[in-house]
Coordinates of C-alpha atoms and ligand atoms in Angstrom, one line a residue:
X74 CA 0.0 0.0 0.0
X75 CA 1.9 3.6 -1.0
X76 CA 2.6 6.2 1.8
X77 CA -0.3 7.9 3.0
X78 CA -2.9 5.4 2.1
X79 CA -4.8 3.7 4.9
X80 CA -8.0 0.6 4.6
X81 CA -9.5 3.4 7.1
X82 CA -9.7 7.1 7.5
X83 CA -11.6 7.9 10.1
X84 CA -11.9 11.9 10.6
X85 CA -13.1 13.0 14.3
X86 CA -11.3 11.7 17.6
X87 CA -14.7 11.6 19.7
X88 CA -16.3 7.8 21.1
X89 CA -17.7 7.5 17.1
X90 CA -14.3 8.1 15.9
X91 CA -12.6 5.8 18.7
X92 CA -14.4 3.2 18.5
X93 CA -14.1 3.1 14.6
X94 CA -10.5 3.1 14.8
X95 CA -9.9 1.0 17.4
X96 CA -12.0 -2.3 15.8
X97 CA -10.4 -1.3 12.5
X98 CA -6.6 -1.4 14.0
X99 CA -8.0 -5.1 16.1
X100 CA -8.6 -6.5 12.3
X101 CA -4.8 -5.8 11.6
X102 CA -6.1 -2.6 9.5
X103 CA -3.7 0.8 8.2
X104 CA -6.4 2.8 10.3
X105 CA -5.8 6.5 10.7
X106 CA -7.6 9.2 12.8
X107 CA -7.8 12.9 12.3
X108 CA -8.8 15.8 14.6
X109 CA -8.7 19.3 14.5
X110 CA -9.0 19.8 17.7
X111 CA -5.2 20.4 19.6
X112 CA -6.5 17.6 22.1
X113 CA -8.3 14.5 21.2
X114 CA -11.6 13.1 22.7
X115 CA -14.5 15.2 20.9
X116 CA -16.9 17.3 22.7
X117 CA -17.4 13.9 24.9
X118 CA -14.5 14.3 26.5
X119 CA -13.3 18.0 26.6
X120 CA -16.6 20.3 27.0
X121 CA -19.6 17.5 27.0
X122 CA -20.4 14.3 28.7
X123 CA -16.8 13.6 31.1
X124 CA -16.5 17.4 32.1
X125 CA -20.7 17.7 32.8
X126 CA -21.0 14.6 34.3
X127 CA -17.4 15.4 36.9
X128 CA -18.9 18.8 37.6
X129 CA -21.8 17.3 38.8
X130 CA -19.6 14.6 40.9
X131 CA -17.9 17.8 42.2
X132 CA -21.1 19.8 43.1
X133 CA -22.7 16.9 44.8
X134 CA -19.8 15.9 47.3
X135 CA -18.7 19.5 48.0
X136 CA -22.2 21.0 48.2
X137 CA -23.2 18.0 51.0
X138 CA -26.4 18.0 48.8
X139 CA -26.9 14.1 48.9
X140 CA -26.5 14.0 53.0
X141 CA -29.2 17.3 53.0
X142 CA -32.1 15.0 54.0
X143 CA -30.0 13.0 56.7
X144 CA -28.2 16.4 58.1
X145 CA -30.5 19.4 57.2
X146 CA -30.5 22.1 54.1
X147 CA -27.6 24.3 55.7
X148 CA -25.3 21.1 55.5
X149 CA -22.1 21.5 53.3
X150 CA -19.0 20.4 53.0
X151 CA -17.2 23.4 52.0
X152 CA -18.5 27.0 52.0
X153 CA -17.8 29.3 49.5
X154 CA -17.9 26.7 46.1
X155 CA -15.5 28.8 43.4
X156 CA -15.7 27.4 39.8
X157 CA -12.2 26.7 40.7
X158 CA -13.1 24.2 43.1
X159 CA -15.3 22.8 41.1
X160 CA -13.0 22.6 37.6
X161 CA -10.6 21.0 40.0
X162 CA -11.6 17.8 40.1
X163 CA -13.0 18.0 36.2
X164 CA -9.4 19.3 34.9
X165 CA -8.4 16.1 36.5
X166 CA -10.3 13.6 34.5
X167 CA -10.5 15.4 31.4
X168 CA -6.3 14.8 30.9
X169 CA -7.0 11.3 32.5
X170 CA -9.2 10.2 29.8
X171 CA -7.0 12.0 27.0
X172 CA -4.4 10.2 28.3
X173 CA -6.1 7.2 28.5
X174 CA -7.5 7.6 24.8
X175 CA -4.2 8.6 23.5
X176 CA -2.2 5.5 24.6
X177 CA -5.0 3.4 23.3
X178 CA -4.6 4.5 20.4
X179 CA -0.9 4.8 20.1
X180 CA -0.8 0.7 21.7
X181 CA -3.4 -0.5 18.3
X182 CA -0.9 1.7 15.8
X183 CA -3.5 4.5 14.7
X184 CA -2.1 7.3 12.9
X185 CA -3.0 9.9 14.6
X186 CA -3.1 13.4 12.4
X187 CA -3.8 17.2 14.4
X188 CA -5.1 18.7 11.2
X189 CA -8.9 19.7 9.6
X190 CA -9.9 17.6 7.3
X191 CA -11.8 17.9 4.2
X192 CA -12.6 15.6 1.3
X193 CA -11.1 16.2 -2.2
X194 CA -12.6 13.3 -4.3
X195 CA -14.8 10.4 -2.5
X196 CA -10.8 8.5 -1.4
X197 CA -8.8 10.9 -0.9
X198 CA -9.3 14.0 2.2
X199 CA -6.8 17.3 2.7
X200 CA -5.6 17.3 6.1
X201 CA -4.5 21.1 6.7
X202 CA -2.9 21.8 9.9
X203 CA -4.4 23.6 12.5
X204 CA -2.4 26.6 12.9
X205 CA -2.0 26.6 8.6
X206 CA 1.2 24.9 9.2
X207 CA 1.1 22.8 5.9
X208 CA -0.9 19.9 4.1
X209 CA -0.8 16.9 2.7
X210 CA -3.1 14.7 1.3
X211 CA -4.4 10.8 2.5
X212 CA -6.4 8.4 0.6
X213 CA -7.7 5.5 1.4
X214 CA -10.5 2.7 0.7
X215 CA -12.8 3.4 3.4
X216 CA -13.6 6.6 5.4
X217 CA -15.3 7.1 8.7
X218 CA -17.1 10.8 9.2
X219 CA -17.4 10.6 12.8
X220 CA -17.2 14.8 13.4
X221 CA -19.8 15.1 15.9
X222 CA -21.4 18.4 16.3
X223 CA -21.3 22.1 17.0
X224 CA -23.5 24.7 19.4
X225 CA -26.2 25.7 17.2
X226 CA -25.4 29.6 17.5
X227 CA -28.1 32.4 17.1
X228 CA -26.6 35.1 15.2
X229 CA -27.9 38.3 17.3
X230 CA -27.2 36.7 20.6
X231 CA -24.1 38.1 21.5
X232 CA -22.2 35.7 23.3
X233 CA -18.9 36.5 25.1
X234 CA -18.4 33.1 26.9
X235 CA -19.0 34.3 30.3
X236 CA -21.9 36.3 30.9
X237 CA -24.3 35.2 27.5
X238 CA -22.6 31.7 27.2
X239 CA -23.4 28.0 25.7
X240 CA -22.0 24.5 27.0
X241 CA -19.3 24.4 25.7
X242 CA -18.0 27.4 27.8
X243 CA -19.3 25.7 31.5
X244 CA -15.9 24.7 31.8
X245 CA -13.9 28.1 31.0
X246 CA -16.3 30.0 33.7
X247 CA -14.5 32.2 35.8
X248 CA -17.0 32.4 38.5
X249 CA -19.5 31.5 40.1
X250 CA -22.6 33.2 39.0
X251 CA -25.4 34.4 41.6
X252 CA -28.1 34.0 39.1
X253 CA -28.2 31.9 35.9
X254 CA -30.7 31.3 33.1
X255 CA -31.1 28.5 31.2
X256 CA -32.8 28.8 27.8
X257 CA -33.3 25.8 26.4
X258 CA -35.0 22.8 28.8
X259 CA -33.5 20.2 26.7
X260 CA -31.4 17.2 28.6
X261 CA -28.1 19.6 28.6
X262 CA -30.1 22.5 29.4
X263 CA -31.6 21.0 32.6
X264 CA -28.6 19.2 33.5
X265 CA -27.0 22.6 34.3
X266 CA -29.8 23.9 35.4
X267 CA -30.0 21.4 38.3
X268 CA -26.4 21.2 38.7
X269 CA -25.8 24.8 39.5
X270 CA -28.9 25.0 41.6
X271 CA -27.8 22.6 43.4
X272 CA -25.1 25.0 44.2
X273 CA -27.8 27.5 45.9
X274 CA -27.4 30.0 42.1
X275 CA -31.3 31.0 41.7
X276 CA -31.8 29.5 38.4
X277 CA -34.7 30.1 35.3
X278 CA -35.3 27.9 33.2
X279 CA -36.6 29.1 29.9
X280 CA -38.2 26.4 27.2
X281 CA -41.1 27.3 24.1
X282 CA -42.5 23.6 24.9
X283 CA -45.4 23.2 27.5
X284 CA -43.8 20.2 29.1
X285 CA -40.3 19.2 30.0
X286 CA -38.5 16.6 27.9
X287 CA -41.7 15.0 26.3
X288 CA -39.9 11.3 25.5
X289 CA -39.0 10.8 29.3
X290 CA -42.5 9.4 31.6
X291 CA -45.0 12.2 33.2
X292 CA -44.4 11.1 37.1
X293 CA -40.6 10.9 36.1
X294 CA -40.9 14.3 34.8
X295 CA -43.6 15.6 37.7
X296 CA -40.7 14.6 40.1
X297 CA -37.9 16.1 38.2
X298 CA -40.1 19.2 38.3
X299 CA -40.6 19.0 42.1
X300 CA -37.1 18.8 43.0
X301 CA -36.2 22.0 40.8
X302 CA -38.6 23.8 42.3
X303 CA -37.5 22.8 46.3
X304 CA -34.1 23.8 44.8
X305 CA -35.7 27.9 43.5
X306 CA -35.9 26.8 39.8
X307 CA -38.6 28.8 38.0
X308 CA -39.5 27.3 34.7
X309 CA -40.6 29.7 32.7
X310 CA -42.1 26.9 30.1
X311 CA -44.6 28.3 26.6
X312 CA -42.0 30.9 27.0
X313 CA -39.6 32.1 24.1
X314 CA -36.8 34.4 24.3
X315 CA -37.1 37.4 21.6
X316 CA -33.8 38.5 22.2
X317 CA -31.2 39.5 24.6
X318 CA -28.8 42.2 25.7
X319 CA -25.3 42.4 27.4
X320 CA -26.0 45.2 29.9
X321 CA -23.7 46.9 32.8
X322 CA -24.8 49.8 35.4
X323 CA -24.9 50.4 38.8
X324 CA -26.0 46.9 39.3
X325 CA -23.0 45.4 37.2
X326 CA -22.9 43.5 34.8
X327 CA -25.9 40.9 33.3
X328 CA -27.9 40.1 30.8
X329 CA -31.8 41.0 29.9
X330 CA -33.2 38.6 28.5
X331 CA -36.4 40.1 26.5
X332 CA -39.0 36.9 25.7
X333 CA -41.7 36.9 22.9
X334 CA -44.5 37.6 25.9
X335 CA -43.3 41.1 27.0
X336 CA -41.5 39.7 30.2
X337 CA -37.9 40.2 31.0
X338 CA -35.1 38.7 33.3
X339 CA -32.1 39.8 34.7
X340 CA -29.5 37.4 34.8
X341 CA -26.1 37.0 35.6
X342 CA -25.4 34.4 33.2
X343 CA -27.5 33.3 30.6
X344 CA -26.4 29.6 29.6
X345 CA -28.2 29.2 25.6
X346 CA -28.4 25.5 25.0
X347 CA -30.9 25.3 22.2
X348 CA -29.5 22.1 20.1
X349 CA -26.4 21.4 18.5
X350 CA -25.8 21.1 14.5
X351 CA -23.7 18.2 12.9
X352 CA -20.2 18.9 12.4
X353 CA -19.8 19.3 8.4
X354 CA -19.5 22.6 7.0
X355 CA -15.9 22.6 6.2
X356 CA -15.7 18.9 5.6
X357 CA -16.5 19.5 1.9
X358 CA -18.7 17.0 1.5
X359 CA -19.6 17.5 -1.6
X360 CA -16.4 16.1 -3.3
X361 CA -17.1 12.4 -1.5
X362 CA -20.6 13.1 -3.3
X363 CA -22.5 13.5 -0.3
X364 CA -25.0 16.4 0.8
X365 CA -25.7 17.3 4.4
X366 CA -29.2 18.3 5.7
X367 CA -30.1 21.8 6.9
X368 CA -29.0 20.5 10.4
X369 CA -25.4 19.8 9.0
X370 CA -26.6 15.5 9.4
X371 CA -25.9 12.8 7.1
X372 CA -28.4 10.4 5.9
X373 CA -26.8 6.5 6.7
X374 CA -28.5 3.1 5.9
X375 CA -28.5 0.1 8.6
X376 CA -24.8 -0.1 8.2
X377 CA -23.8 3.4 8.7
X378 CA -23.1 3.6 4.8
X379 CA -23.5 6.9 3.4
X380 CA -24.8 7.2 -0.2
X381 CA -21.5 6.7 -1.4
X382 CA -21.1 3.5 0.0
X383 CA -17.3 3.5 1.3
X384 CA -18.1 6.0 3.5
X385 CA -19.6 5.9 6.6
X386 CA -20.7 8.5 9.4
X387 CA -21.3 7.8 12.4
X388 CA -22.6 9.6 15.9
X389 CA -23.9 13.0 16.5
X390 CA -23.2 13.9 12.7
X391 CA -26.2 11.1 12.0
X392 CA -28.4 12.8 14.6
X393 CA -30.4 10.6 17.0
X394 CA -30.4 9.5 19.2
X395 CA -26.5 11.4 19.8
X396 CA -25.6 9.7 23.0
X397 CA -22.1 8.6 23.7
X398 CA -23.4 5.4 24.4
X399 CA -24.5 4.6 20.6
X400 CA -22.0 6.5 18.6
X401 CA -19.1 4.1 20.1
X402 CA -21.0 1.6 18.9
X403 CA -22.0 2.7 16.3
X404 CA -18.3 3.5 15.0
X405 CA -17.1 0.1 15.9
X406 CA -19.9 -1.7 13.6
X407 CA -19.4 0.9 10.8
X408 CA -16.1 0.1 10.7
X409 CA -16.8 -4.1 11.3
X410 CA -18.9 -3.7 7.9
X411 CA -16.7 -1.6 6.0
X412 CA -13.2 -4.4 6.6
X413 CA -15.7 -7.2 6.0
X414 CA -16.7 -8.4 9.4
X415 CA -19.9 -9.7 9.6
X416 CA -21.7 -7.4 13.0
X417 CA -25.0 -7.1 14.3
X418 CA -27.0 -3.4 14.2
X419 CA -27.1 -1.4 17.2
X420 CA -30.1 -2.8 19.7
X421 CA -32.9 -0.9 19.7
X422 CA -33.1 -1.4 23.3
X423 CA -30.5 1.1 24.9
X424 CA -31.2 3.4 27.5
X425 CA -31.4 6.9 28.4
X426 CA -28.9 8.4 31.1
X427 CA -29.9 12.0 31.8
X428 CA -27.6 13.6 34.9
X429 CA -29.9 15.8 36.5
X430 CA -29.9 16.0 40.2
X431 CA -31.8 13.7 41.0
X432 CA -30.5 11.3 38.5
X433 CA -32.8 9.7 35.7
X434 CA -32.8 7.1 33.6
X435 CA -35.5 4.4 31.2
X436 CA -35.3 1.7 28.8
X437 CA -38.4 0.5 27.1
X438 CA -41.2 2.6 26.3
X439 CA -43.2 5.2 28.5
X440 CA -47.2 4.8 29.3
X441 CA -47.6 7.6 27.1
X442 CA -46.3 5.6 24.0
X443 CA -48.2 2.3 25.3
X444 CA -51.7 4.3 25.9
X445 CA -51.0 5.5 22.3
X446 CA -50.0 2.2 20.8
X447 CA -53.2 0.6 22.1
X448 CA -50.9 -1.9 24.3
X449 CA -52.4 -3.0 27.2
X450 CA -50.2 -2.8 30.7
X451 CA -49.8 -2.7 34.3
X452 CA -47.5 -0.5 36.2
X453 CA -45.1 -1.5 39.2
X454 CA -43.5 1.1 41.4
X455 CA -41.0 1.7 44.6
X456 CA -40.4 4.5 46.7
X457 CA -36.8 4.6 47.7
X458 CA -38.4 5.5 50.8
X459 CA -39.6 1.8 51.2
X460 CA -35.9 0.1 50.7
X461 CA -33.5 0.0 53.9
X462 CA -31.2 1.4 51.0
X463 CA -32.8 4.7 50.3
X464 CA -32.8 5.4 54.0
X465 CA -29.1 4.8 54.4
X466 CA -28.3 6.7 51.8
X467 CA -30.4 9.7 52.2
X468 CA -32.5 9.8 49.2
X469 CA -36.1 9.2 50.3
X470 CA -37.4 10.6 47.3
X471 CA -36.5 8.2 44.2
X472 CA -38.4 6.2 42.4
X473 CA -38.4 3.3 40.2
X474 CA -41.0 2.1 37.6
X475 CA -41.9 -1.1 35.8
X476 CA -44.1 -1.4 33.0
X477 CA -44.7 -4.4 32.0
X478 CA -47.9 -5.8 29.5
X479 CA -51.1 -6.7 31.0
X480 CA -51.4 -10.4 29.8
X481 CA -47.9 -11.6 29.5
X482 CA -46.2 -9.7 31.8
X483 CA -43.6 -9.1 29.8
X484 CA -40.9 -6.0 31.0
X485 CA -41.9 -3.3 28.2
X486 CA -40.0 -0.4 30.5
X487 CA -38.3 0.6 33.6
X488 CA -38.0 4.4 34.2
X489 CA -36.2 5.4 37.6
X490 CA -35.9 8.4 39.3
X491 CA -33.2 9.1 42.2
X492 CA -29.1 8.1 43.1
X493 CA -27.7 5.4 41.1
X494 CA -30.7 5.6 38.4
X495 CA -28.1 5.3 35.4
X496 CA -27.0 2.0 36.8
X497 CA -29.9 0.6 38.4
X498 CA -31.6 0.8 34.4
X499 CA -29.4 -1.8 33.7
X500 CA -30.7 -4.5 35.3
X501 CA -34.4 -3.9 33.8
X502 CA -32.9 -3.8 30.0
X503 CA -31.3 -7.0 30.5
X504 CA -34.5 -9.0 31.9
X505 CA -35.9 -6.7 29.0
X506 CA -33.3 -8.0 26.3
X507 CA -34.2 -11.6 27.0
X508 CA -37.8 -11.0 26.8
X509 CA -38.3 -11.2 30.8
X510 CA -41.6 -10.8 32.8
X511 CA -42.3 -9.0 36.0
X512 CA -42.0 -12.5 37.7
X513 CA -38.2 -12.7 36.9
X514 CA -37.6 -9.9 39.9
X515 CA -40.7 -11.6 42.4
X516 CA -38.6 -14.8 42.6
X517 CA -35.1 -13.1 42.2
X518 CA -33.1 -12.9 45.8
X519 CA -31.0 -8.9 45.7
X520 CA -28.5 -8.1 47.9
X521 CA -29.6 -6.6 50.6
X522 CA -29.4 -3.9 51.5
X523 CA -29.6 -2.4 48.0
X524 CA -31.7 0.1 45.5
X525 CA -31.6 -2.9 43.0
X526 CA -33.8 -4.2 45.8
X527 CA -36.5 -1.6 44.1
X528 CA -36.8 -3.8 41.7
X529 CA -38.7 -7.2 43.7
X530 CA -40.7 -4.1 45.4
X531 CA -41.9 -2.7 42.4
X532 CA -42.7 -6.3 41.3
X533 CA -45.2 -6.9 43.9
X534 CA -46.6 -3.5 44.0
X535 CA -47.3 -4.3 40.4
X536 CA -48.3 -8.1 40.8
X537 CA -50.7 -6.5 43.7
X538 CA -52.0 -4.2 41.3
X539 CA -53.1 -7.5 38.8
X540 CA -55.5 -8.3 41.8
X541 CA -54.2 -12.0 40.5
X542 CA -53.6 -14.7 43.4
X543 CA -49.7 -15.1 43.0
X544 CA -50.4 -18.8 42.3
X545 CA -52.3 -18.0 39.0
X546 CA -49.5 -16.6 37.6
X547 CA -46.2 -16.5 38.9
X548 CA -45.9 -19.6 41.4
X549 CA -44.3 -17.6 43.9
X550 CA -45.2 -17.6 47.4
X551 CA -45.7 -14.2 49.0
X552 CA -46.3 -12.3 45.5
X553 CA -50.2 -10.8 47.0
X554 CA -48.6 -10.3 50.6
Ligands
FAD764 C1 -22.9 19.0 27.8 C2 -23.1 17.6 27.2 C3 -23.4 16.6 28.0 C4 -23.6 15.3 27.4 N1 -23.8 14.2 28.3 C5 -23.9 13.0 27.8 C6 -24.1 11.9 28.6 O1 -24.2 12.0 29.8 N2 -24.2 10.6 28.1 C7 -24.1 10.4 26.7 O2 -24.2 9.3 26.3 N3 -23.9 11.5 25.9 C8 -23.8 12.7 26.4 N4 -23.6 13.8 25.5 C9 -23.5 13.5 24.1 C10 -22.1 13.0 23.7 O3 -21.2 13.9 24.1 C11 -22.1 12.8 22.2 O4 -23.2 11.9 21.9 C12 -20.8 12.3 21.7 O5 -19.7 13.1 22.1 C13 -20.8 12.1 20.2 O6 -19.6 11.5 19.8 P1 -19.1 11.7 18.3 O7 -17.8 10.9 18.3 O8 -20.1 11.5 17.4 O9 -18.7 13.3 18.3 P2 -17.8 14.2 19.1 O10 -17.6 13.8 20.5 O11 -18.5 15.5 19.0 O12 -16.4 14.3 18.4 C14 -16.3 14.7 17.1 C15 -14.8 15.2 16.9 O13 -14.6 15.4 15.5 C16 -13.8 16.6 15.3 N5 -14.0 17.1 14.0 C17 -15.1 17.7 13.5 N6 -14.9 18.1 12.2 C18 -13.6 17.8 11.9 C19 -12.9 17.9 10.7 N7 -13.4 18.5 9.6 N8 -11.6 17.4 10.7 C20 -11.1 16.8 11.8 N9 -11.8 16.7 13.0 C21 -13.0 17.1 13.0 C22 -14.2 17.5 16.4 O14 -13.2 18.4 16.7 C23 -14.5 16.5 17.6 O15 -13.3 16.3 18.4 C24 -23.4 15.1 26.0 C25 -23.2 16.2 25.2 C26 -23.0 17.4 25.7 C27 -22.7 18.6 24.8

């Protein structure tokens, strides 16, 4: 093979990109990876998922917030939170998982290029340097667009990073702010939102839509709500923002926002996080023969095959359901079918992890889509309250859900509220996965004292709820107690 040409280009260094490379270099592949960012990672690792998910790590141990309920509101474990103390411990992981990604990648023989990339023909892409350095060109017989995505900008708003800023910027603030106003109720949006309320910063939340994140279960969504109101959240929903201004006088510095209704808010920092756009306008897309939608997405088949079928895209660039969890697998079975290797499709069972405080996370489908599918179920549920767990712990307010169908009891979806949630989902989407009933956790023994324990509680409650003696259907002695 000459210089310069590789069985797999894969251009982006985020999970897609990783993951892409990593299975290609595994199959004894020329695999090489290009990113224009000066550190590799993507937006997962260096301003999205790892940096949000430490901060929140950080808030929660330093603001005592998880011991509140055992120890009182006032309790803390440090006073006086700065952003440094915060962007202490998330500094820390960031370089850990660079570090970790880097060797990785070095240890399975990727080429690994700094440079933006763009396509000349559909084989061969221009790698330019990113400070303009030079170029050079690569070819080679398969390429992976694994570019991820971009804050979807509003022209007029005039951000400066600090005071009018988007997620990307969480991690460069300075300060603390007093006040902070989310626009955008999306799963980032209210992420923040909880996280730096948490922190005792009066909080808005600002969304056009009537309800908050309409795929995730009304109770799960009626508790969310709860909590951000006990922690001073207004949610300022049916709301939009017409514009907003920088503005500094006697007061200081802020921001108005101005919405569509008349109102106004003064803010110390407004946080816009209104959606992201795919990753492709200087990728020159064109010249592979491809076309991007007004969204900057690409349109892929079951394989991850573009219209030009040597190249793939993976990830955020392909838009939903842009978790980290699917792009990396995604990338590893775009590149499976592009050396050869036969691979399965990505489940259609994965679930949702969204790091508010409190915690959620479902698999399955909600009421809402059952009740509108016509499919008729039963619903099982625990009260962390109930569990020994919960108490030790100090969170009396989670709660887990089972859905399961009326007739067969078969699992059709777990949604959980409360600490641990993004674990805990496992258990219910692998009963789910292997086509399990509601009698699989009824005659399951948990460790005790757990939150997994939710699970048998929720079972009953739901078996209870069938007004079926135990015997009829589930042969399991105490089921009706
Ligand atoms: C604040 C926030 C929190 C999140 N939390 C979660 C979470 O808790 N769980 C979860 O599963 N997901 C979460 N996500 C989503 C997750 O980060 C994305 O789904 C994931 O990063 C997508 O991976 P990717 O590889 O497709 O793209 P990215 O991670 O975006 O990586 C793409 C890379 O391609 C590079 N690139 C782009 N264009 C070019 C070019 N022309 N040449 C060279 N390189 C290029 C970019 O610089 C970037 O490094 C979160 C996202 C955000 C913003």
């Amino acid at each position: 093979m000459p210089a310069n040409t590789y069985d797999l280009l894969v251009i982006g260094s985020g999970p897609a990109g990783q993951r892409a490379a990593i299975q290609a270099a595994k199959l004894n592949k020329q695999v090489a990876m290009v990113e224009r960012k000066a550190v590799i990672g993507g937006v997962c690792v260096n301003t999205g998922t790892i940096p949000s998910k430490t901060l929140r790590e950080a808030v929660l141990y330093l603001s005592g917030y998880r011991m509140r309920d055992l120890y009182g509101a006032s309790y803390t474990v440090k006073e006086n939170i700065t952003m440094d103390d915060l962007l202490f411990r998330t500094d820390h992981v960031i370089r850990h998982e660079i570090d970790v990604t880097r060797h990785q990648l070095l240890r399975n023989h990727v080429e690994v290029f700094s440079a933006d990339a763009a396509f000349v023909d559909p084989h061969m892409v221009q790698l330019t340097e990113a400070d303009g350095r030079g170029s050079r060109l690569v070819t080679a017989n398969n390429v992976v667009i694994a570019t991820g995505t971009e804050v979807t900008r509003d022209e007029s708003i005039p951000f400066d990073g600090e005071r009018i800023c988007c997620s990307d910027d969480i991690v460069n603030l300075k300060r603390l702010p007093r006040s902070m106003t989310v626009v955008g109720a999306g799963v980032i949006g209210l992420e923040y939102a909880s996280i730096f309320a948490a922190l005792g910063v009066r909080v808005t939340v600002i969304d056009k839509r009537h309800r908050l994140l309409p795929f995730v279960d009304a109770e799960i969504i009626d508790t969310l709500a709860y909590h951000l109101r006990e922690n001073r959240v207004t949610l300022r929903l049916g709301e939009e923002v017409s514009h907003m201004d920088l503005v500094s006088d006697t007061l200081g510095d802020h921001v108005r926002i101005h919405l569509v209704s008349g109102k106004q808010i003064l803010t110390d920092t407004a946080l816009y996080s209104v959606g992201r756009t795919g990753a492709t306008s200087t990728l020159n897309v064109s010249a592979a023969g491809l076309t991007a939608d007004d969204r900057g997405r690409l349109k892929v088949n079951e394989h991850f095959q573009t219209e030009v079928p040597h190249v793939y895209a993976v990830g955020d660039v392909i838009g939903f359901p842009s978790l980290a969890s699917t792009s990396m697998e995604q990338g590893r079975l775009a590149a499976c079918h592009a050396l050869g290797v036969p691979a399965t499709s990505v489940p259609s069972l994965f679930p949702y992890g969204i790091y508010s405080i409190p915690e959620i996370s479902m698999v399955g489908r909600t009421e809402e889509e059952l009740t509108e599918q016509g499919v008729p179920y039963e619903v099982g549920k625990a009260h962390y309250r109930e569990i020994a767990r919960g108490q030790i712990i100090g969170d009396t307010s989670g709660l887990l859900k089972l859905i399961f169908h009326l007739e067969t009891h078969q699992l059709l979806g777990v949604h959980i509220i409360g600490e641990g949630a993004s674990e805990l989902v496992h258990i219910g989407q692998a009963v789910m996965a292997f086509g399990g009933g509601v009698e699989y956790f009824v005659n399951t023994v948990f460790n005790y004292p757990t939150l997994a324990e939710c699970y048998k509680t929720a079972a009953f409650d739901g078996v209870n709820r069938l007004g079926l003696a135990p015997t009829d259907t589930l042969s399991v002695p105490g089921a009706a107690a």
